[in-house]
Amino acid sequence: MIAKILISILIIGLFLYSKLLPYKNKLNPQYKKIFDFFNSIFSPIFIFFKNMIKPFQVGYGLSIDMSQIVLLIILLTLLIFF
């Protein structure tokens, strides 16, 4: 039960992290601390995945960073099995 709650929080954190990343310098101090917490979790994981998984090209000069999608799939899979 606790594992499902933690994984759900990580999924929500991943969503908010991806939405707020471009605006991290404009966050209020209260939300900046929360963002930095999730950044400390996700940043090493994304660096690890970026070395293993190449961006997926979806158009001319346009590609998607697959590390966030792979992490989301892993978290959703863990949520199903716990």
PDB file of N, CA and C in Angstrom:
ATOM      1  N   MET A   1       0.828  -1.196   0.000  1.00  0.00           N
ATOM      2  CA  MET A   1       0.000   0.000   0.000  1.00  0.00           C
ATOM      3  C   MET A   1       0.870   1.256   0.000  1.00  0.00           C
ATOM      4  N   ILE A   2       1.898   1.272   0.844  1.00  0.00           N
ATOM      5  CA  ILE A   2       2.782   2.439   0.913  1.00  0.00           C
ATOM      6  C   ILE A   2       3.554   2.588  -0.390  1.00  0.00           C
ATOM      7  N   ALA A   3       3.945   1.466  -0.991  1.00  0.00           N
ATOM      8  CA  ALA A   3       4.674   1.510  -2.261  1.00  0.00           C
ATOM      9  C   ALA A   3       3.823   2.144  -3.353  1.00  0.00           C
ATOM     10  N   LYS A   4       2.531   1.801  -3.401  1.00  0.00           N
ATOM     11  CA  LYS A   4       1.640   2.390  -4.406  1.00  0.00           C
ATOM     12  C   LYS A   4       1.500   3.894  -4.214  1.00  0.00           C
ATOM     13  N   ILE A   5       1.425   4.325  -2.974  1.00  0.00           N
ATOM     14  CA  ILE A   5       1.314   5.759  -2.692  1.00  0.00           C
ATOM     15  C   ILE A   5       2.589   6.481  -3.119  1.00  0.00           C
ATOM     16  N   LEU A   6       3.748   5.908  -2.795  1.00  0.00           N
ATOM     17  CA  LEU A   6       5.022   6.534  -3.174  1.00  0.00           C
ATOM     18  C   LEU A   6       5.185   6.589  -4.694  1.00  0.00           C
ATOM     19  N   ILE A   7       4.828   5.518  -5.378  1.00  0.00           N
ATOM     20  CA  ILE A   7       4.926   5.496  -6.834  1.00  0.00           C
ATOM     21  C   ILE A   7       3.960   6.502  -7.450  1.00  0.00           C
ATOM     22  N   SER A   8       2.766   6.621  -6.894  1.00  0.00           N
ATOM     23  CA  SER A   8       1.793   7.603  -7.386  1.00  0.00           C
ATOM     24  C   SER A   8       2.314   9.023  -7.200  1.00  0.00           C
ATOM     25  N   ILE A   9       2.952   9.286  -6.072  1.00  0.00           N
ATOM     26  CA  ILE A   9       3.533  10.612  -5.825  1.00  0.00           C
ATOM     27  C   ILE A   9       4.655  10.884  -6.829  1.00  0.00           C
ATOM     28  N   LEU A  10       5.457   9.877  -7.122  1.00  0.00           N
ATOM     29  CA  LEU A  10       6.524  10.041  -8.113  1.00  0.00           C
ATOM     30  C   LEU A  10       5.956  10.317  -9.506  1.00  0.00           C
ATOM     31  N   ILE A  11       4.857   9.675  -9.866  1.00  0.00           N
ATOM     32  CA  ILE A  11       4.234   9.906 -11.173  1.00  0.00           C
ATOM     33  C   ILE A  11       3.708  11.342 -11.250  1.00  0.00           C
ATOM     34  N   ILE A  12       3.034  11.791 -10.207  1.00  0.00           N
ATOM     35  CA  ILE A  12       2.546  13.173 -10.181  1.00  0.00           C
ATOM     36  C   ILE A  12       3.722  14.146 -10.196  1.00  0.00           C
ATOM     37  N   GLY A  13       4.758  13.830  -9.431  1.00  0.00           N
ATOM     38  CA  GLY A  13       5.948  14.669  -9.421  1.00  0.00           C
ATOM     39  C   GLY A  13       6.618  14.732 -10.780  1.00  0.00           C
ATOM     40  N   LEU A  14       6.659  13.620 -11.492  1.00  0.00           N
ATOM     41  CA  LEU A  14       7.236  13.587 -12.831  1.00  0.00           C
ATOM     42  C   LEU A  14       6.451  14.471 -13.781  1.00  0.00           C
ATOM     43  N   PHE A  15       5.128  14.408 -13.698  1.00  0.00           N
ATOM     44  CA  PHE A  15       4.282  15.247 -14.549  1.00  0.00           C
ATOM     45  C   PHE A  15       4.529  16.729 -14.262  1.00  0.00           C
ATOM     46  N   LEU A  16       4.498  17.097 -12.992  1.00  0.00           N
ATOM     47  CA  LEU A  16       4.717  18.504 -12.632  1.00  0.00           C
ATOM     48  C   LEU A  16       6.138  18.950 -12.963  1.00  0.00           C
ATOM     49  N   TYR A  17       7.101  18.070 -12.749  1.00  0.00           N
ATOM     50  CA  TYR A  17       8.494  18.385 -13.088  1.00  0.00           C
ATOM     51  C   TYR A  17       8.621  18.720 -14.571  1.00  0.00           C
ATOM     52  N   SER A  18       8.024  17.899 -15.425  1.00  0.00           N
ATOM     53  CA  SER A  18       8.140  18.127 -16.865  1.00  0.00           C
ATOM     54  C   SER A  18       7.444  19.411 -17.290  1.00  0.00           C
ATOM     55  N   LYS A  19       6.354  19.765 -16.614  1.00  0.00           N
ATOM     56  CA  LYS A  19       5.637  20.994 -16.952  1.00  0.00           C
ATOM     57  C   LYS A  19       6.341  22.249 -16.433  1.00  0.00           C
ATOM     58  N   LEU A  20       6.987  22.149 -15.275  1.00  0.00           N
ATOM     59  CA  LEU A  20       7.597  23.320 -14.644  1.00  0.00           C
ATOM     60  C   LEU A  20       9.066  23.509 -14.989  1.00  0.00           C
ATOM     61  N   LEU A  21       9.696  22.535 -15.603  1.00  0.00           N
ATOM     62  CA  LEU A  21      11.123  22.628 -15.906  1.00  0.00           C
ATOM     63  C   LEU A  21      11.489  23.897 -16.682  1.00  0.00           C
ATOM     64  N   PRO A  22      10.726  24.281 -17.701  1.00  0.00           N
ATOM     65  CA  PRO A  22      11.104  25.511 -18.423  1.00  0.00           C
ATOM     66  C   PRO A  22      10.956  26.780 -17.571  1.00  0.00           C
ATOM     67  N   TYR A  23      10.175  26.719 -16.496  1.00  0.00           N
ATOM     68  CA  TYR A  23       9.886  27.899 -15.681  1.00  0.00           C
ATOM     69  C   TYR A  23      10.497  27.820 -14.280  1.00  0.00           C
ATOM     70  N   LYS A  24      11.509  26.976 -14.112  1.00  0.00           N
ATOM     71  CA  LYS A  24      12.048  26.742 -12.774  1.00  0.00           C
ATOM     72  C   LYS A  24      12.618  28.000 -12.129  1.00  0.00           C
ATOM     73  N   ASN A  25      13.094  28.947 -12.910  1.00  0.00           N
ATOM     74  CA  ASN A  25      13.649  30.177 -12.351  1.00  0.00           C
ATOM     75  C   ASN A  25      12.578  31.156 -11.893  1.00  0.00           C
ATOM     76  N   LYS A  26      11.338  30.934 -12.290  1.00  0.00           N
ATOM     77  CA  LYS A  26      10.243  31.833 -11.933  1.00  0.00           C
ATOM     78  C   LYS A  26       9.387  31.320 -10.774  1.00  0.00           C
ATOM     79  N   LEU A  27       9.740  30.167 -10.219  1.00  0.00           N
ATOM     80  CA  LEU A  27       8.938  29.568  -9.152  1.00  0.00           C
ATOM     81  C   LEU A  27       9.087  30.343  -7.847  1.00  0.00           C
ATOM     82  N   ASN A  28       8.005  30.359  -7.072  1.00  0.00           N
ATOM     83  CA  ASN A  28       8.054  30.928  -5.722  1.00  0.00           C
ATOM     84  C   ASN A  28       8.963  30.052  -4.862  1.00  0.00           C
ATOM     85  N   PRO A  29       9.555  30.619  -3.800  1.00  0.00           N
ATOM     86  CA  PRO A  29      10.480  29.832  -2.965  1.00  0.00           C
ATOM     87  C   PRO A  29       9.874  28.541  -2.420  1.00  0.00           C
ATOM     88  N   GLN A  30       8.589  28.577  -2.051  1.00  0.00           N
ATOM     89  CA  GLN A  30       7.924  27.381  -1.516  1.00  0.00           C
ATOM     90  C   GLN A  30       7.899  26.271  -2.567  1.00  0.00           C
ATOM     91  N   TYR A  31       7.531  26.607  -3.782  1.00  0.00           N
ATOM     92  CA  TYR A  31       7.436  25.613  -4.845  1.00  0.00           C
ATOM     93  C   TYR A  31       8.802  25.264  -5.412  1.00  0.00           C
ATOM     94  N   LYS A  32       9.747  26.181  -5.297  1.00  0.00           N
ATOM     95  CA  LYS A  32      11.105  25.928  -5.743  1.00  0.00           C
ATOM     96  C   LYS A  32      11.733  24.786  -4.927  1.00  0.00           C
ATOM     97  N   LYS A  33      11.438  24.738  -3.626  1.00  0.00           N
ATOM     98  CA  LYS A  33      11.959  23.660  -2.781  1.00  0.00           C
ATOM     99  C   LYS A  33      11.396  22.305  -3.208  1.00  0.00           C
ATOM    100  N   ILE A  34      10.106  22.281  -3.513  1.00  0.00           N
ATOM    101  CA  ILE A  34       9.474  21.035  -3.963  1.00  0.00           C
ATOM    102  C   ILE A  34      10.046  20.620  -5.316  1.00  0.00           C
ATOM    103  N   PHE A  35      10.205  21.604  -6.207  1.00  0.00           N
ATOM    104  CA  PHE A  35      10.777  21.317  -7.514  1.00  0.00           C
ATOM    105  C   PHE A  35      12.200  20.781  -7.363  1.00  0.00           C
ATOM    106  N   ASP A  36      12.991  21.389  -6.504  1.00  0.00           N
ATOM    107  CA  ASP A  36      14.367  20.938  -6.295  1.00  0.00           C
ATOM    108  C   ASP A  36      14.413  19.523  -5.722  1.00  0.00           C
ATOM    109  N   PHE A  37      13.436  19.184  -4.880  1.00  0.00           N
ATOM    110  CA  PHE A  37      13.360  17.825  -4.341  1.00  0.00           C
ATOM    111  C   PHE A  37      13.167  16.809  -5.466  1.00  0.00           C
ATOM    112  N   PHE A  38      12.179  17.066  -6.333  1.00  0.00           N
ATOM    113  CA  PHE A  38      11.939  16.141  -7.439  1.00  0.00           C
ATOM    114  C   PHE A  38      13.078  16.184  -8.456  1.00  0.00           C
ATOM    115  N   ASN A  39      13.699  17.332  -8.624  1.00  0.00           N
ATOM    116  CA  ASN A  39      14.849  17.440  -9.519  1.00  0.00           C
ATOM    117  C   ASN A  39      16.005  16.572  -9.019  1.00  0.00           C
ATOM    118  N   SER A  40      16.191  16.533  -7.708  1.00  0.00           N
ATOM    119  CA  SER A  40      17.261  15.706  -7.153  1.00  0.00           C
ATOM    120  C   SER A  40      16.992  14.221  -7.359  1.00  0.00           C
ATOM    121  N   ILE A  41      15.733  13.850  -7.487  1.00  0.00           N
ATOM    122  CA  ILE A  41      15.376  12.448  -7.746  1.00  0.00           C
ATOM    123  C   ILE A  41      15.482  12.124  -9.233  1.00  0.00           C
ATOM    124  N   PHE A  42      14.878  12.982 -10.065  1.00  0.00           N
ATOM    125  CA  PHE A  42      14.750  12.670 -11.481  1.00  0.00           C
ATOM    126  C   PHE A  42      15.998  12.977 -12.304  1.00  0.00           C
ATOM    127  N   SER A  43      16.741  13.984 -11.943  1.00  0.00           N
ATOM    128  CA  SER A  43      17.893  14.399 -12.747  1.00  0.00           C
ATOM    129  C   SER A  43      18.920  13.278 -12.942  1.00  0.00           C
ATOM    130  N   PRO A  44      19.341  12.563 -11.896  1.00  0.00           N
ATOM    131  CA  PRO A  44      20.296  11.463 -12.129  1.00  0.00           C
ATOM    132  C   PRO A  44      19.713  10.334 -12.988  1.00  0.00           C
ATOM    133  N   ILE A  45      18.422  10.093 -12.834  1.00  0.00           N
ATOM    134  CA  ILE A  45      17.773   9.051 -13.638  1.00  0.00           C
ATOM    135  C   ILE A  45      17.755   9.453 -15.102  1.00  0.00           C
ATOM    136  N   PHE A  46      17.427  10.728 -15.379  1.00  0.00           N
ATOM    137  CA  PHE A  46      17.390  11.200 -16.764  1.00  0.00           C
ATOM    138  C   PHE A  46      18.775  11.190 -17.391  1.00  0.00           C
ATOM    139  N   ILE A  47      19.788  11.537 -16.625  1.00  0.00           N
ATOM    140  CA  ILE A  47      21.155  11.499 -17.142  1.00  0.00           C
ATOM    141  C   ILE A  47      21.540  10.060 -17.497  1.00  0.00           C
ATOM    142  N   PHE A  48      21.168   9.119 -16.636  1.00  0.00           N
ATOM    143  CA  PHE A  48      21.443   7.707 -16.901  1.00  0.00           C
ATOM    144  C   PHE A  48      20.744   7.238 -18.175  1.00  0.00           C
ATOM    145  N   PHE A  49      19.448   7.577 -18.319  1.00  0.00           N
ATOM    146  CA  PHE A  49      18.691   7.151 -19.495  1.00  0.00           C
ATOM    147  C   PHE A  49      19.162   7.842 -20.771  1.00  0.00           C
ATOM    148  N   LYS A  50      19.574   9.110 -20.674  1.00  0.00           N
ATOM    149  CA  LYS A  50      20.025   9.826 -21.876  1.00  0.00           C
ATOM    150  C   LYS A  50      21.277   9.197 -22.453  1.00  0.00           C
ATOM    151  N   ASN A  51      22.098   8.593 -21.603  1.00  0.00           N
ATOM    152  CA  ASN A  51      23.287   7.910 -22.099  1.00  0.00           C
ATOM    153  C   ASN A  51      22.938   6.596 -22.785  1.00  0.00           C
ATOM    154  N   MET A  52      21.794   6.017 -22.448  1.00  0.00           N
ATOM    155  CA  MET A  52      21.395   4.724 -23.000  1.00  0.00           C
ATOM    156  C   MET A  52      20.397   4.848 -24.151  1.00  0.00           C
ATOM    157  N   ILE A  53      19.512   5.826 -24.086  1.00  0.00           N
ATOM    158  CA  ILE A  53      18.404   5.927 -25.036  1.00  0.00           C
ATOM    159  C   ILE A  53      18.534   7.226 -25.829  1.00  0.00           C
ATOM    160  N   LYS A  54      18.557   7.095 -27.140  1.00  0.00           N
ATOM    161  CA  LYS A  54      18.662   8.268 -28.008  1.00  0.00           C
ATOM    162  C   LYS A  54      17.293   8.943 -28.128  1.00  0.00           C
ATOM    163  N   PRO A  55      17.287  10.263 -28.356  1.00  0.00           N
ATOM    164  CA  PRO A  55      16.007  10.951 -28.597  1.00  0.00           C
ATOM    165  C   PRO A  55      15.324  10.377 -29.841  1.00  0.00           C
ATOM    166  N   PHE A  56      13.994  10.362 -29.803  1.00  0.00           N
ATOM    167  CA  PHE A  56      13.194   9.826 -30.906  1.00  0.00           C
ATOM    168  C   PHE A  56      12.795  10.971 -31.826  1.00  0.00           C
ATOM    169  N   GLN A  57      13.191  10.886 -33.088  1.00  0.00           N
ATOM    170  CA  GLN A  57      12.904  11.956 -34.035  1.00  0.00           C
ATOM    171  C   GLN A  57      11.462  11.844 -34.520  1.00  0.00           C
ATOM    172  N   VAL A  58      10.701  12.929 -34.348  1.00  0.00           N
ATOM    173  CA  VAL A  58       9.293  12.946 -34.745  1.00  0.00           C
ATOM    174  C   VAL A  58       9.034  13.899 -35.897  1.00  0.00           C
ATOM    175  N   GLY A  59      10.043  14.599 -36.331  1.00  0.00           N
ATOM    176  CA  GLY A  59       9.909  15.519 -37.445  1.00  0.00           C
ATOM    177  C   GLY A  59      11.264  16.063 -37.833  1.00  0.00           C
ATOM    178  N   TYR A  60      11.272  16.931 -38.830  1.00  0.00           N
ATOM    179  CA  TYR A  60      12.517  17.520 -39.288  1.00  0.00           C
ATOM    180  C   TYR A  60      13.060  18.460 -38.219  1.00  0.00           C
ATOM    181  N   GLY A  61      14.177  18.076 -37.617  1.00  0.00           N
ATOM    182  CA  GLY A  61      14.784  18.883 -36.568  1.00  0.00           C
ATOM    183  C   GLY A  61      14.011  18.866 -35.262  1.00  0.00           C
ATOM    184  N   LEU A  62      13.110  17.906 -35.100  1.00  0.00           N
ATOM    185  CA  LEU A  62      12.271  17.823 -33.908  1.00  0.00           C
ATOM    186  C   LEU A  62      12.352  16.410 -33.341  1.00  0.00           C
ATOM    187  N   SER A  63      12.780  16.329 -32.086  1.00  0.00           N
ATOM    188  CA  SER A  63      12.883  15.013 -31.455  1.00  0.00           C
ATOM    189  C   SER A  63      12.379  15.083 -30.020  1.00  0.00           C
ATOM    190  N   ILE A  64      12.005  13.926 -29.501  1.00  0.00           N
ATOM    191  CA  ILE A  64      11.451  13.812 -28.147  1.00  0.00           C
ATOM    192  C   ILE A  64      12.481  13.121 -27.264  1.00  0.00           C
ATOM    193  N   ASP A  65      12.690  13.689 -26.077  1.00  0.00           N
ATOM    194  CA  ASP A  65      13.559  13.054 -25.086  1.00  0.00           C
ATOM    195  C   ASP A  65      12.791  11.869 -24.503  1.00  0.00           C
ATOM    196  N   MET A  66      13.276  10.679 -24.768  1.00  0.00           N
ATOM    197  CA  MET A  66      12.573   9.465 -24.378  1.00  0.00           C
ATOM    198  C   MET A  66      12.782   9.096 -22.911  1.00  0.00           C
ATOM    199  N   SER A  67      13.702   9.749 -22.215  1.00  0.00           N
ATOM    200  CA  SER A  67      14.001   9.366 -20.836  1.00  0.00           C
ATOM    201  C   SER A  67      12.790   9.562 -19.921  1.00  0.00           C
ATOM    202  N   GLN A  68      12.027  10.642 -20.116  1.00  0.00           N
ATOM    203  CA  GLN A  68      10.846  10.851 -19.282  1.00  0.00           C
ATOM    204  C   GLN A  68       9.764   9.823 -19.571  1.00  0.00           C
ATOM    205  N   ILE A  69       9.616   9.467 -20.826  1.00  0.00           N
ATOM    206  CA  ILE A  69       8.608   8.478 -21.204  1.00  0.00           C
ATOM    207  C   ILE A  69       8.979   7.098 -20.662  1.00  0.00           C
ATOM    208  N   VAL A  70      10.252   6.747 -20.760  1.00  0.00           N
ATOM    209  CA  VAL A  70      10.701   5.452 -20.234  1.00  0.00           C
ATOM    210  C   VAL A  70      10.497   5.394 -18.727  1.00  0.00           C
ATOM    211  N   LEU A  71      10.838   6.477 -18.021  1.00  0.00           N
ATOM    212  CA  LEU A  71      10.627   6.504 -16.576  1.00  0.00           C
ATOM    213  C   LEU A  71       9.147   6.393 -16.234  1.00  0.00           C
ATOM    214  N   LEU A  72       8.292   7.061 -16.989  1.00  0.00           N
ATOM    215  CA  LEU A  72       6.849   6.958 -16.756  1.00  0.00           C
ATOM    216  C   LEU A  72       6.369   5.529 -16.954  1.00  0.00           C
ATOM    217  N   ILE A  73       6.822   4.863 -17.990  1.00  0.00           N
ATOM    218  CA  ILE A  73       6.431   3.471 -18.238  1.00  0.00           C
ATOM    219  C   ILE A  73       6.899   2.571 -17.095  1.00  0.00           C
ATOM    220  N   ILE A  74       8.118   2.799 -16.614  1.00  0.00           N
ATOM    221  CA  ILE A  74       8.629   2.001 -15.495  1.00  0.00           C
ATOM    222  C   ILE A  74       7.786   2.227 -14.246  1.00  0.00           C
ATOM    223  N   LEU A  75       7.455   3.476 -13.944  1.00  0.00           N
ATOM    224  CA  LEU A  75       6.658   3.776 -12.751  1.00  0.00           C
ATOM    225  C   LEU A  75       5.247   3.207 -12.850  1.00  0.00           C
ATOM    226  N   LEU A  76       4.647   3.306 -14.027  1.00  0.00           N
ATOM    227  CA  LEU A  76       3.310   2.734 -14.212  1.00  0.00           C
ATOM    228  C   LEU A  76       3.336   1.216 -14.088  1.00  0.00           C
ATOM    229  N   THR A  77       4.378   0.589 -14.613  1.00  0.00           N
ATOM    230  CA  THR A  77       4.520  -0.868 -14.481  1.00  0.00           C
ATOM    231  C   THR A  77       4.680  -1.263 -13.019  1.00  0.00           C
ATOM    232  N   LEU A  78       5.504  -0.515 -12.283  1.00  0.00           N
ATOM    233  CA  LEU A  78       5.654  -0.784 -10.859  1.00  0.00           C
ATOM    234  C   LEU A  78       4.348  -0.603 -10.103  1.00  0.00           C
ATOM    235  N   LEU A  79       3.573   0.399 -10.502  1.00  0.00           N
ATOM    236  CA  LEU A  79       2.286   0.651  -9.843  1.00  0.00           C
ATOM    237  C   LEU A  79       1.328  -0.520 -10.054  1.00  0.00           C
ATOM    238  N   ILE A  80       1.373  -1.103 -11.221  1.00  0.00           N
ATOM    239  CA  ILE A  80       0.494  -2.243 -11.511  1.00  0.00           C
ATOM    240  C   ILE A  80       0.881  -3.460 -10.671  1.00  0.00           C
ATOM    241  N   PHE A  81       2.189  -3.707 -10.537  1.00  0.00           N
ATOM    242  CA  PHE A  81       2.642  -4.919  -9.866  1.00  0.00           C
ATOM    243  C   PHE A  81       2.696  -4.831  -8.344  1.00  0.00           C
ATOM    244  N   PHE A  82       2.598  -3.638  -7.784  1.00  0.00           N
ATOM    245  CA  PHE A  82       2.610  -3.526  -6.315  1.00  0.00           C
ATOM    246  C   PHE A  82       1.221  -3.495  -5.759  1.00  0.00           C
TER     247      PHE A  82
END
